[in-house]
PDB file of N, CA and C in Angstrom:
ATOM      1  N   MET A 209     -17.495  14.107   4.164  1.00 59.00           N
ATOM      2  CA  MET A 209     -17.456  12.066   4.279  1.00 59.00           C
ATOM      3  C   MET A 209     -18.452  11.633   5.168  1.00 59.00           C
ATOM      4  N   GLU A 210     -20.136  11.346   4.438  1.00 68.00           N
ATOM      5  CA  GLU A 210     -21.075  11.265   5.216  1.00 68.00           C
ATOM      6  C   GLU A 210     -20.573  10.111   6.487  1.00 68.00           C
ATOM      7  N   HIS A 211     -20.605   8.647   5.896  1.00 82.00           N
ATOM      8  CA  HIS A 211     -20.303   7.346   6.741  1.00 82.00           C
ATOM      9  C   HIS A 211     -18.873   7.017   6.200  1.00 82.00           C
ATOM     10  N   ASN A 212     -17.487   7.292   7.162  1.00 90.00           N
ATOM     11  CA  ASN A 212     -16.367   6.937   6.723  1.00 90.00           C
ATOM     12  C   ASN A 212     -16.279   6.200   6.948  1.00 90.00           C
ATOM     13  N   PRO A 213     -16.191   4.327   7.145  1.00 91.00           N
ATOM     14  CA  PRO A 213     -15.290   2.972   7.952  1.00 91.00           C
ATOM     15  C   PRO A 213     -14.062   3.577   8.691  1.00 91.00           C
ATOM     16  N   LEU A 214     -13.368   4.162   7.493  1.00 94.00           N
ATOM     17  CA  LEU A 214     -11.856   4.627   8.253  1.00 94.00           C
ATOM     18  C   LEU A 214     -11.739   5.438   9.335  1.00 94.00           C
ATOM     19  N   LEU A 215     -11.912   6.030   9.456  1.00 96.00           N
ATOM     20  CA  LEU A 215     -11.651   7.377  10.748  1.00 96.00           C
ATOM     21  C   LEU A 215     -11.297   6.461  11.932  1.00 96.00           C
ATOM     22  N   GLY A 216     -10.164   7.106  12.681  1.00 97.00           N
ATOM     23  CA  GLY A 216      -9.534   6.672  13.070  1.00 97.00           C
ATOM     24  C   GLY A 216      -7.829   5.804  12.783  1.00 97.00           C
ATOM     25  N   THR A 217      -6.957   4.869  13.673  1.00 98.00           N
ATOM     26  CA  THR A 217      -6.074   5.071  13.756  1.00 98.00           C
ATOM     27  C   THR A 217      -5.976   3.580  13.461  1.00 98.00           C
ATOM     28  N   TRP A 218      -5.013   2.981  12.472  1.00 97.00           N
ATOM     29  CA  TRP A 218      -5.109   1.693  12.223  1.00 97.00           C
ATOM     30  C   TRP A 218      -3.988   0.811  12.665  1.00 97.00           C
ATOM     31  N   LYS A 219      -3.401  -0.259  13.170  1.00 97.00           N
ATOM     32  CA  LYS A 219      -2.098  -0.677  13.184  1.00 97.00           C
ATOM     33  C   LYS A 219      -1.900  -1.951  11.761  1.00 97.00           C
ATOM     34  N   LEU A 220      -0.621  -1.378  11.514  1.00 95.00           N
ATOM     35  CA  LEU A 220      -0.227  -2.058  10.128  1.00 95.00           C
ATOM     36  C   LEU A 220       0.047  -3.254  10.484  1.00 95.00           C
ATOM     37  N   ILE A 221      -0.035  -4.368   9.387  1.00 94.00           N
ATOM     38  CA  ILE A 221      -0.042  -5.475   9.586  1.00 94.00           C
ATOM     39  C   ILE A 221       1.028  -6.758   8.464  1.00 94.00           C
ATOM     40  N   SER A 222       1.094  -5.634   7.188  1.00 94.00           N
ATOM     41  CA  SER A 222       1.782  -5.838   6.666  1.00 94.00           C
ATOM     42  C   SER A 222       1.714  -5.560   5.701  1.00 94.00           C
ATOM     43  N   ALA A 223       3.369  -5.026   4.930  1.00 92.00           N
ATOM     44  CA  ALA A 223       3.106  -4.048   3.587  1.00 92.00           C
ATOM     45  C   ALA A 223       3.762  -4.798   2.914  1.00 92.00           C
ATOM     46  N   THR A 224       3.185  -4.181   1.298  1.00 94.00           N
ATOM     47  CA  THR A 224       3.192  -5.026   0.212  1.00 94.00           C
ATOM     48  C   THR A 224       4.091  -4.108  -1.102  1.00 94.00           C
ATOM     49  N   ALA A 225       4.923  -4.465  -1.545  1.00 93.00           N
ATOM     50  CA  ALA A 225       4.768  -2.894  -2.820  1.00 93.00           C
ATOM     51  C   ALA A 225       4.982  -3.743  -4.000  1.00 93.00           C
ATOM     52  N   ILE A 226       4.428  -2.830  -5.291  1.00 95.00           N
ATOM     53  CA  ILE A 226       3.778  -2.907  -6.697  1.00 95.00           C
ATOM     54  C   ILE A 226       5.077  -2.097  -7.097  1.00 95.00           C
ATOM     55  N   ASN A 227       5.735  -2.694  -7.620  1.00 95.00           N
ATOM     56  CA  ASN A 227       6.772  -1.941  -8.517  1.00 95.00           C
ATOM     57  C   ASN A 227       6.222  -1.235  -9.913  1.00 95.00           C
ATOM     58  N   PRO A 228       6.790  -0.690 -10.226  1.00 96.00           N
ATOM     59  CA  PRO A 228       6.742   0.172 -11.459  1.00 96.00           C
ATOM     60  C   PRO A 228       6.203  -0.983 -12.686  1.00 96.00           C
ATOM     61  N   ASP A 229       7.701  -2.229 -12.874  1.00 97.00           N
ATOM     62  CA  ASP A 229       7.709  -2.770 -13.669  1.00 97.00           C
ATOM     63  C   ASP A 229       6.179  -4.110 -12.871  1.00 97.00           C
ATOM     64  N   GLY A 230       5.683  -3.775 -12.174  1.00 96.00           N
ATOM     65  CA  GLY A 230       4.734  -4.655 -12.407  1.00 96.00           C
ATOM     66  C   GLY A 230       4.804  -5.923 -10.915  1.00 96.00           C
ATOM     67  N   THR A 231       5.956  -6.119 -10.735  1.00 97.00           N
ATOM     68  CA  THR A 231       6.234  -6.757  -9.905  1.00 97.00           C
ATOM     69  C   THR A 231       5.859  -6.403  -8.649  1.00 97.00           C
ATOM     70  N   VAL A 232       5.184  -7.896  -7.787  1.00 97.00           N
ATOM     71  CA  VAL A 232       5.309  -7.377  -6.095  1.00 97.00           C
ATOM     72  C   VAL A 232       6.170  -8.115  -5.191  1.00 97.00           C
ATOM     73  N   ASP A 233       6.218  -6.997  -3.920  1.00 95.00           N
ATOM     74  CA  ASP A 233       7.071  -7.506  -3.432  1.00 95.00           C
ATOM     75  C   ASP A 233       6.305  -7.264  -1.778  1.00 95.00           C
ATOM     76  N   PRO A 234       6.464  -8.853  -1.407  1.00 94.00           N
ATOM     77  CA  PRO A 234       5.228  -8.757  -0.456  1.00 94.00           C
ATOM     78  C   PRO A 234       5.665  -8.851   1.110  1.00 94.00           C
ATOM     79  N   GLU A 235       6.486  -8.482   1.104  1.00 93.00           N
ATOM     80  CA  GLU A 235       7.360  -8.322   2.361  1.00 93.00           C
ATOM     81  C   GLU A 235       8.467  -7.143   2.437  1.00 93.00           C
ATOM     82  N   VAL A 236       7.786  -6.151   1.802  1.00 91.00           N
ATOM     83  CA  VAL A 236       9.055  -4.833   1.504  1.00 91.00           C
ATOM     84  C   VAL A 236       9.274  -4.463   2.336  1.00 91.00           C
ATOM     85  N   TYR A 237       9.494  -4.362   3.668  1.00 92.00           N
ATOM     86  CA  TYR A 237       9.747  -3.770   4.776  1.00 92.00           C
ATOM     87  C   TYR A 237       9.449  -5.308   5.883  1.00 92.00           C
ATOM     88  N   GLY A 238       9.968  -6.212   5.178  1.00 92.00           N
ATOM     89  CA  GLY A 238       9.866  -7.466   5.737  1.00 92.00           C
ATOM     90  C   GLY A 238       9.030  -7.985   6.241  1.00 92.00           C
ATOM     91  N   PRO A 239       8.810  -9.690   7.368  1.00 91.00           N
ATOM     92  CA  PRO A 239       7.529  -9.770   8.231  1.00 91.00           C
ATOM     93  C   PRO A 239       7.993  -9.304   9.394  1.00 91.00           C
ATOM     94  N   ASN A 240       6.343  -8.988   9.963  1.00 93.00           N
ATOM     95  CA  ASN A 240       5.822  -8.250  10.953  1.00 93.00           C
ATOM     96  C   ASN A 240       6.263  -6.759  10.569  1.00 93.00           C
ATOM     97  N   PRO A 241       6.234  -5.700   9.977  1.00 96.00           N
ATOM     98  CA  PRO A 241       6.634  -4.362  10.120  1.00 96.00           C
ATOM     99  C   PRO A 241       5.669  -4.091  11.187  1.00 96.00           C
ATOM    100  N   THR A 242       6.071  -2.579  11.413  1.00 96.00           N
ATOM    101  CA  THR A 242       5.604  -2.098  12.310  1.00 96.00           C
ATOM    102  C   THR A 242       4.906  -0.209  11.767  1.00 96.00           C
ATOM    103  N   GLY A 243       3.840   0.255  12.034  1.00 97.00           N
ATOM    104  CA  GLY A 243       3.340   1.869  12.020  1.00 97.00           C
ATOM    105  C   GLY A 243       1.965   1.436  12.115  1.00 97.00           C
ATOM    106  N   TYR A 244       1.759   2.620  11.794  1.00 98.00           N
ATOM    107  CA  TYR A 244       0.285   2.959  12.026  1.00 98.00           C
ATOM    108  C   TYR A 244      -0.392   3.882  11.085  1.00 98.00           C
ATOM    109  N   ILE A 245      -1.897   3.630  10.558  1.00 97.00           N
ATOM    110  CA  ILE A 245      -2.363   4.713   9.530  1.00 97.00           C
ATOM    111  C   ILE A 245      -3.387   6.039   9.897  1.00 97.00           C
ATOM    112  N   THR A 246      -3.325   6.550  10.181  1.00 98.00           N
ATOM    113  CA  THR A 246      -4.601   7.539  10.914  1.00 98.00           C
ATOM    114  C   THR A 246      -5.681   8.400   9.480  1.00 98.00           C
ATOM    115  N   TYR A 247      -6.607   7.654  10.339  1.00 97.00           N
ATOM    116  CA  TYR A 247      -7.208   9.247   9.074  1.00 97.00           C
ATOM    117  C   TYR A 247      -8.403   9.963   9.534  1.00 97.00           C
ATOM    118  N   THR A 248      -8.644  11.612   9.093  1.00 97.00           N
ATOM    119  CA  THR A 248      -9.373  11.732  10.018  1.00 97.00           C
ATOM    120  C   THR A 248     -10.985  12.511   9.268  1.00 97.00           C
ATOM    121  N   PRO A 249     -12.029  12.909  10.611  1.00 95.00           N
ATOM    122  CA  PRO A 249     -13.011  13.620   9.742  1.00 95.00           C
ATOM    123  C   PRO A 249     -12.245  14.379   8.637  1.00 95.00           C
ATOM    124  N   GLU A 250     -11.843  15.118   8.434  1.00 95.00           N
ATOM    125  CA  GLU A 250     -11.638  16.636   7.760  1.00 95.00           C
ATOM    126  C   GLU A 250     -10.939  15.732   6.241  1.00 95.00           C
ATOM    127  N   GLY A 251     -11.056  14.455   6.151  1.00 95.00           N
ATOM    128  CA  GLY A 251     -10.055  14.391   4.856  1.00 95.00           C
ATOM    129  C   GLY A 251      -8.709  14.276   5.694  1.00 95.00           C
ATOM    130  N   ARG A 252      -8.266  14.025   6.465  1.00 97.00           N
ATOM    131  CA  ARG A 252      -6.568  13.878   6.510  1.00 97.00           C
ATOM    132  C   ARG A 252      -6.016  13.350   6.529  1.00 97.00           C
ATOM    133  N   MET A 253      -5.006  12.103   6.545  1.00 97.00           N
ATOM    134  CA  MET A 253      -4.008  10.750   6.780  1.00 97.00           C
ATOM    135  C   MET A 253      -2.792  11.366   6.938  1.00 97.00           C
ATOM    136  N   MET A 254      -2.354  10.407   7.885  1.00 97.00           N
ATOM    137  CA  MET A 254      -0.569  10.253   8.317  1.00 97.00           C
ATOM    138  C   MET A 254      -0.659   9.361   8.136  1.00 97.00           C
ATOM    139  N   VAL A 255       0.771   8.488   8.003  1.00 96.00           N
ATOM    140  CA  VAL A 255       0.918   7.092   8.217  1.00 96.00           C
ATOM    141  C   VAL A 255       2.665   7.012   8.222  1.00 96.00           C
ATOM    142  N   ILE A 256       3.292   6.247   8.640  1.00 96.00           N
ATOM    143  CA  ILE A 256       4.253   6.403   9.684  1.00 96.00           C
ATOM    144  C   ILE A 256       4.887   4.786   9.494  1.00 96.00           C
ATOM    145  N   PHE A 257       6.087   3.768   9.026  1.00 95.00           N
ATOM    146  CA  PHE A 257       5.821   3.023   9.331  1.00 95.00           C
ATOM    147  C   PHE A 257       7.328   2.161   9.210  1.00 95.00           C
ATOM    148  N   SER A 258       7.821   0.783   9.286  1.00 96.00           N
ATOM    149  CA  SER A 258       9.141   0.422   9.507  1.00 96.00           C
ATOM    150  C   SER A 258       9.788  -0.907   9.284  1.00 96.00           C
ATOM    151  N   LYS A 259      10.741  -0.924   9.488  1.00 95.00           N
ATOM    152  CA  LYS A 259      10.934  -2.323   8.795  1.00 95.00           C
ATOM    153  C   LYS A 259      11.061  -2.726  10.805  1.00 95.00           C
ATOM    154  N   ARG A 260      10.323  -3.668  11.412  1.00 93.00           N
ATOM    155  CA  ARG A 260      10.418  -3.985  12.410  1.00 93.00           C
ATOM    156  C   ARG A 260      12.390  -4.819  13.548  1.00 93.00           C
ATOM    157  N   ASP A 261      12.767  -5.048  12.409  1.00 92.00           N
ATOM    158  CA  ASP A 261      13.993  -5.353  13.380  1.00 92.00           C
ATOM    159  C   ASP A 261      15.160  -4.244  12.982  1.00 92.00           C
ATOM    160  N   ARG A 262      14.373  -2.897  12.796  1.00 90.00           N
ATOM    161  CA  ARG A 262      15.296  -1.827  12.082  1.00 90.00           C
ATOM    162  C   ARG A 262      17.041  -1.169  13.292  1.00 90.00           C
ATOM    163  N   LEU A 263      17.604  -1.049  12.383  1.00 88.00           N
ATOM    164  CA  LEU A 263      18.871  -1.042  13.736  1.00 88.00           C
ATOM    165  C   LEU A 263      18.751   0.626  14.376  1.00 88.00           C
ATOM    166  N   ALA A 264      18.987   0.372  15.286  1.00 86.00           N
ATOM    167  CA  ALA A 264      19.151   2.166  16.277  1.00 86.00           C
ATOM    168  C   ALA A 264      20.267   2.846  15.739  1.00 86.00           C
ATOM    169  N   LEU A 265      20.052   4.345  15.818  1.00 86.00           N
ATOM    170  CA  LEU A 265      21.786   4.475  15.158  1.00 86.00           C
ATOM    171  C   LEU A 265      23.046   4.826  16.053  1.00 86.00           C
ATOM    172  N   THR A 266      23.910   4.546  15.624  1.00 86.00           N
ATOM    173  CA  THR A 266      25.155   4.818  16.013  1.00 86.00           C
ATOM    174  C   THR A 266      25.614   6.124  17.534  1.00 86.00           C
ATOM    175  N   GLY A 267      25.262   7.105  16.961  1.00 79.00           N
ATOM    176  CA  GLY A 267      25.435   8.203  17.462  1.00 79.00           C
ATOM    177  C   GLY A 267      24.026   8.333  18.419  1.00 79.00           C
ATOM    178  N   ASP A 268      24.130   9.492  19.213  1.00 81.00           N
ATOM    179  CA  ASP A 268      22.991  10.225  20.124  1.00 81.00           C
ATOM    180  C   ASP A 268      22.734  11.115  18.800  1.00 81.00           C
ATOM    181  N   ILE A 269      22.052  10.870  18.164  1.00 82.00           N
ATOM    182  CA  ILE A 269      21.172  11.718  17.194  1.00 82.00           C
ATOM    183  C   ILE A 269      19.702  11.625  17.539  1.00 82.00           C
ATOM    184  N   ARG A 270      19.681  13.046  17.886  1.00 80.00           N
ATOM    185  CA  ARG A 270      18.109  13.556  17.905  1.00 80.00           C
ATOM    186  C   ARG A 270      17.366  14.058  17.407  1.00 80.00           C
ATOM    187  N   SER A 271      17.730  14.019  15.942  1.00 80.00           N
ATOM    188  CA  SER A 271      17.093  15.011  14.833  1.00 80.00           C
ATOM    189  C   SER A 271      17.099  14.321  13.483  1.00 80.00           C
ATOM    190  N   PRO A 272      16.803  14.013  12.609  1.00 78.00           N
ATOM    191  CA  PRO A 272      17.468  14.024  11.062  1.00 78.00           C
ATOM    192  C   PRO A 272      18.041  15.510  10.418  1.00 78.00           C
ATOM    193  N   PHE A 273      17.685  16.612  11.375  1.00 82.00           N
ATOM    194  CA  PHE A 273      18.130  17.360  10.817  1.00 82.00           C
ATOM    195  C   PHE A 273      19.087  18.248  11.731  1.00 82.00           C
ATOM    196  N   SER A 274      19.748  17.189  12.413  1.00 82.00           N
ATOM    197  CA  SER A 274      20.968  17.745  13.255  1.00 82.00           C
ATOM    198  C   SER A 274      22.245  17.723  12.420  1.00 82.00           C
ATOM    199  N   LYS A 275      23.410  18.370  13.370  1.00 83.00           N
ATOM    200  CA  LYS A 275      24.509  18.166  12.840  1.00 83.00           C
ATOM    201  C   LYS A 275      25.607  16.648  12.992  1.00 83.00           C
ATOM    202  N   GLU A 276      24.634  16.605  13.833  1.00 84.00           N
ATOM    203  CA  GLU A 276      25.468  15.392  14.282  1.00 84.00           C
ATOM    204  C   GLU A 276      25.379  13.831  13.029  1.00 84.00           C
ATOM    205  N   ILE A 277      24.338  13.604  12.218  1.00 84.00           N
ATOM    206  CA  ILE A 277      23.610  13.214  11.588  1.00 84.00           C
ATOM    207  C   ILE A 277      25.053  12.837  10.630  1.00 84.00           C
ATOM    208  N   GLN A 278      24.941  13.911  10.335  1.00 83.00           N
ATOM    209  CA  GLN A 278      26.463  13.923   8.975  1.00 83.00           C
ATOM    210  C   GLN A 278      27.739  13.391   9.521  1.00 83.00           C
ATOM    211  N   SER A 279      27.604  12.840  10.469  1.00 85.00           N
ATOM    212  CA  SER A 279      29.235  12.269  11.183  1.00 85.00           C
ATOM    213  C   SER A 279      28.834  10.665  11.255  1.00 85.00           C
ATOM    214  N   LEU A 280      27.402  10.754  11.020  1.00 88.00           N
ATOM    215  CA  LEU A 280      27.428   8.992  10.916  1.00 88.00           C
ATOM    216  C   LEU A 280      28.270   8.308   9.354  1.00 88.00           C
ATOM    217  N   PRO A 281      28.586   7.358   9.392  1.00 90.00           N
ATOM    218  CA  PRO A 281      29.191   5.950   8.144  1.00 90.00           C
ATOM    219  C   PRO A 281      28.192   6.169   7.113  1.00 90.00           C
ATOM    220  N   PRO A 282      28.470   6.815   5.980  1.00 90.00           N
ATOM    221  CA  PRO A 282      27.078   6.910   4.847  1.00 90.00           C
ATOM    222  C   PRO A 282      26.375   5.408   4.723  1.00 90.00           C
ATOM    223  N   GLN A 283      26.589   4.325   4.638  1.00 92.00           N
ATOM    224  CA  GLN A 283      25.953   2.777   4.993  1.00 92.00           C
ATOM    225  C   GLN A 283      25.143   3.247   6.112  1.00 92.00           C
ATOM    226  N   GLU A 284      25.449   3.555   7.207  1.00 91.00           N
ATOM    227  CA  GLU A 284      24.103   3.813   8.470  1.00 91.00           C
ATOM    228  C   GLU A 284      23.111   4.672   8.439  1.00 91.00           C
ATOM    229  N   CYS A 285      23.527   5.906   7.272  1.00 88.00           N
ATOM    230  CA  CYS A 285      22.435   6.652   6.984  1.00 88.00           C
ATOM    231  C   CYS A 285      21.430   6.252   5.910  1.00 88.00           C
ATOM    232  N   LEU A 286      21.910   5.005   4.878  1.00 91.00           N
ATOM    233  CA  LEU A 286      21.121   4.413   4.333  1.00 91.00           C
ATOM    234  C   LEU A 286      20.308   3.602   4.651  1.00 91.00           C
ATOM    235  N   GLN A 287      20.853   2.254   5.256  1.00 91.00           N
ATOM    236  CA  GLN A 287      20.354   1.695   6.485  1.00 91.00           C
ATOM    237  C   GLN A 287      19.024   1.793   7.062  1.00 91.00           C
ATOM    238  N   ALA A 288      19.052   3.876   7.454  1.00 89.00           N
ATOM    239  CA  ALA A 288      18.311   3.635   8.756  1.00 89.00           C
ATOM    240  C   ALA A 288      16.850   4.519   7.904  1.00 89.00           C
ATOM    241  N   PHE A 289      17.669   5.552   6.296  1.00 88.00           N
ATOM    242  CA  PHE A 289      16.622   6.098   6.091  1.00 88.00           C
ATOM    243  C   PHE A 289      15.668   4.841   4.961  1.00 88.00           C
ATOM    244  N   SER A 290      16.552   3.755   4.560  1.00 91.00           N
ATOM    245  CA  SER A 290      15.870   3.148   3.945  1.00 91.00           C
ATOM    246  C   SER A 290      15.095   1.864   4.643  1.00 91.00           C
ATOM    247  N   THR A 291      14.944   1.962   5.712  1.00 93.00           N
ATOM    248  CA  THR A 291      13.999   1.173   6.230  1.00 93.00           C
ATOM    249  C   THR A 291      12.700   1.662   7.159  1.00 93.00           C
ATOM    250  N   PHE A 292      12.380   2.918   7.195  1.00 94.00           N
ATOM    251  CA  PHE A 292      11.720   3.896   7.387  1.00 94.00           C
ATOM    252  C   PHE A 292      10.590   4.568   6.848  1.00 94.00           C
ATOM    253  N   ASN A 293       9.292   5.268   6.575  1.00 94.00           N
ATOM    254  CA  ASN A 293       8.683   5.977   5.928  1.00 94.00           C
ATOM    255  C   ASN A 293       7.801   6.987   6.469  1.00 94.00           C
ATOM    256  N   ALA A 294       7.150   7.720   6.336  1.00 95.00           N
ATOM    257  CA  ALA A 294       6.320   8.551   6.975  1.00 95.00           C
ATOM    258  C   ALA A 294       5.380   9.517   5.678  1.00 95.00           C
ATOM    259  N   TYR A 295       4.361   9.736   6.028  1.00 94.00           N
ATOM    260  CA  TYR A 295       3.843  10.737   4.488  1.00 94.00           C
ATOM    261  C   TYR A 295       2.567  11.488   5.707  1.00 94.00           C
ATOM    262  N   ALA A 296       2.023  12.540   5.181  1.00 96.00           N
ATOM    263  CA  ALA A 296       1.350  12.568   4.943  1.00 96.00           C
ATOM    264  C   ALA A 296       0.285  13.292   3.765  1.00 96.00           C
ATOM    265  N   GLY A 297      -1.213  13.440   3.988  1.00 96.00           N
ATOM    266  CA  GLY A 297      -2.018  14.301   2.969  1.00 96.00           C
ATOM    267  C   GLY A 297      -3.393  13.924   3.166  1.00 96.00           C
ATOM    268  N   ILE A 298      -4.003  14.289   2.116  1.00 97.00           N
ATOM    269  CA  ILE A 298      -5.328  14.361   2.082  1.00 97.00           C
ATOM    270  C   ILE A 298      -6.307  13.370   1.393  1.00 97.00           C
ATOM    271  N   TYR A 299      -7.553  12.589   1.858  1.00 96.00           N
ATOM    272  CA  TYR A 299      -7.704  11.686   1.270  1.00 96.00           C
ATOM    273  C   TYR A 299      -9.290  12.028   0.968  1.00 96.00           C
ATOM    274  N   THR A 300      -9.997  11.094  -0.399  1.00 93.00           N
ATOM    275  CA  THR A 300     -11.288  11.246  -0.319  1.00 93.00           C
ATOM    276  C   THR A 300     -11.617   9.211  -0.888  1.00 93.00           C
ATOM    277  N   ILE A 301     -12.546   9.677   0.082  1.00 92.00           N
ATOM    278  CA  ILE A 301     -13.756   8.047  -0.349  1.00 92.00           C
ATOM    279  C   ILE A 301     -14.301   8.112  -1.425  1.00 92.00           C
ATOM    280  N   GLU A 302     -14.313   7.063  -2.537  1.00 90.00           N
ATOM    281  CA  GLU A 302     -15.181   7.678  -3.778  1.00 90.00           C
ATOM    282  C   GLU A 302     -15.398   5.707  -3.863  1.00 90.00           C
ATOM    283  N   GLY A 303     -17.115   4.900  -3.350  1.00 88.00           N
ATOM    284  CA  GLY A 303     -17.149   3.936  -3.380  1.00 88.00           C
ATOM    285  C   GLY A 303     -16.684   2.974  -2.272  1.00 88.00           C
ATOM    286  N   ASN A 304     -15.876   2.140  -3.114  1.00 88.00           N
ATOM    287  CA  ASN A 304     -14.695   1.576  -1.924  1.00 88.00           C
ATOM    288  C   ASN A 304     -13.211   1.474  -2.572  1.00 88.00           C
ATOM    289  N   LYS A 305     -13.092   2.968  -3.136  1.00 92.00           N
ATOM    290  CA  LYS A 305     -11.926   3.367  -3.203  1.00 92.00           C
ATOM    291  C   LYS A 305     -11.082   4.663  -2.662  1.00 92.00           C
ATOM    292  N   VAL A 306      -9.879   4.711  -2.057  1.00 93.00           N
ATOM    293  CA  VAL A 306      -9.541   5.450  -1.143  1.00 93.00           C
ATOM    294  C   VAL A 306      -8.263   6.349  -2.129  1.00 93.00           C
ATOM    295  N   ASN A 307      -8.989   8.270  -2.515  1.00 93.00           N
ATOM    296  CA  ASN A 307      -7.521   8.958  -3.527  1.00 93.00           C
ATOM    297  C   ASN A 307      -7.112   9.594  -2.211  1.00 93.00           C
ATOM    298  N   TYR A 308      -5.437   9.526  -2.222  1.00 90.00           N
ATOM    299  CA  TYR A 308      -5.164  10.234  -1.788  1.00 90.00           C
ATOM    300  C   TYR A 308      -4.077  11.416  -2.795  1.00 90.00           C
ATOM    301  N   LEU A 309      -4.686  12.666  -2.021  1.00 87.00           N
ATOM    302  CA  LEU A 309      -3.713  13.758  -3.009  1.00 87.00           C
ATOM    303  C   LEU A 309      -2.953  14.196  -2.643  1.00 87.00           C
ATOM    304  N   HIS A 310      -1.835  14.834  -2.724  1.00 71.00           N
ATOM    305  CA  HIS A 310      -0.289  15.575  -2.238  1.00 71.00           C
ATOM    306  C   HIS A 310      -0.643  16.578  -1.760  1.00 71.00           C
TER     307      HIS A 310
END
């Protein structure tokens, strides 16, 4: 990627979802979500974002892979995992379009 205007880390200012049925949710992660996306010169990207008013877990959970997370009420786990997202992958640029490859 010769001239890549995306290089670096960008702060999220809004999140909009386009649902499979074509409807649009302009505040899928609520007003003023928090997050970042990073693009590297090697063609890798990573993103992390959540609702700004996301509730903290009630237990002392240091990892989603810990056994302690199993002791939380199911509704609390649902809330925690439905208000946060992260992913990473490879990207290419074609004109003014960014393509993400998993």
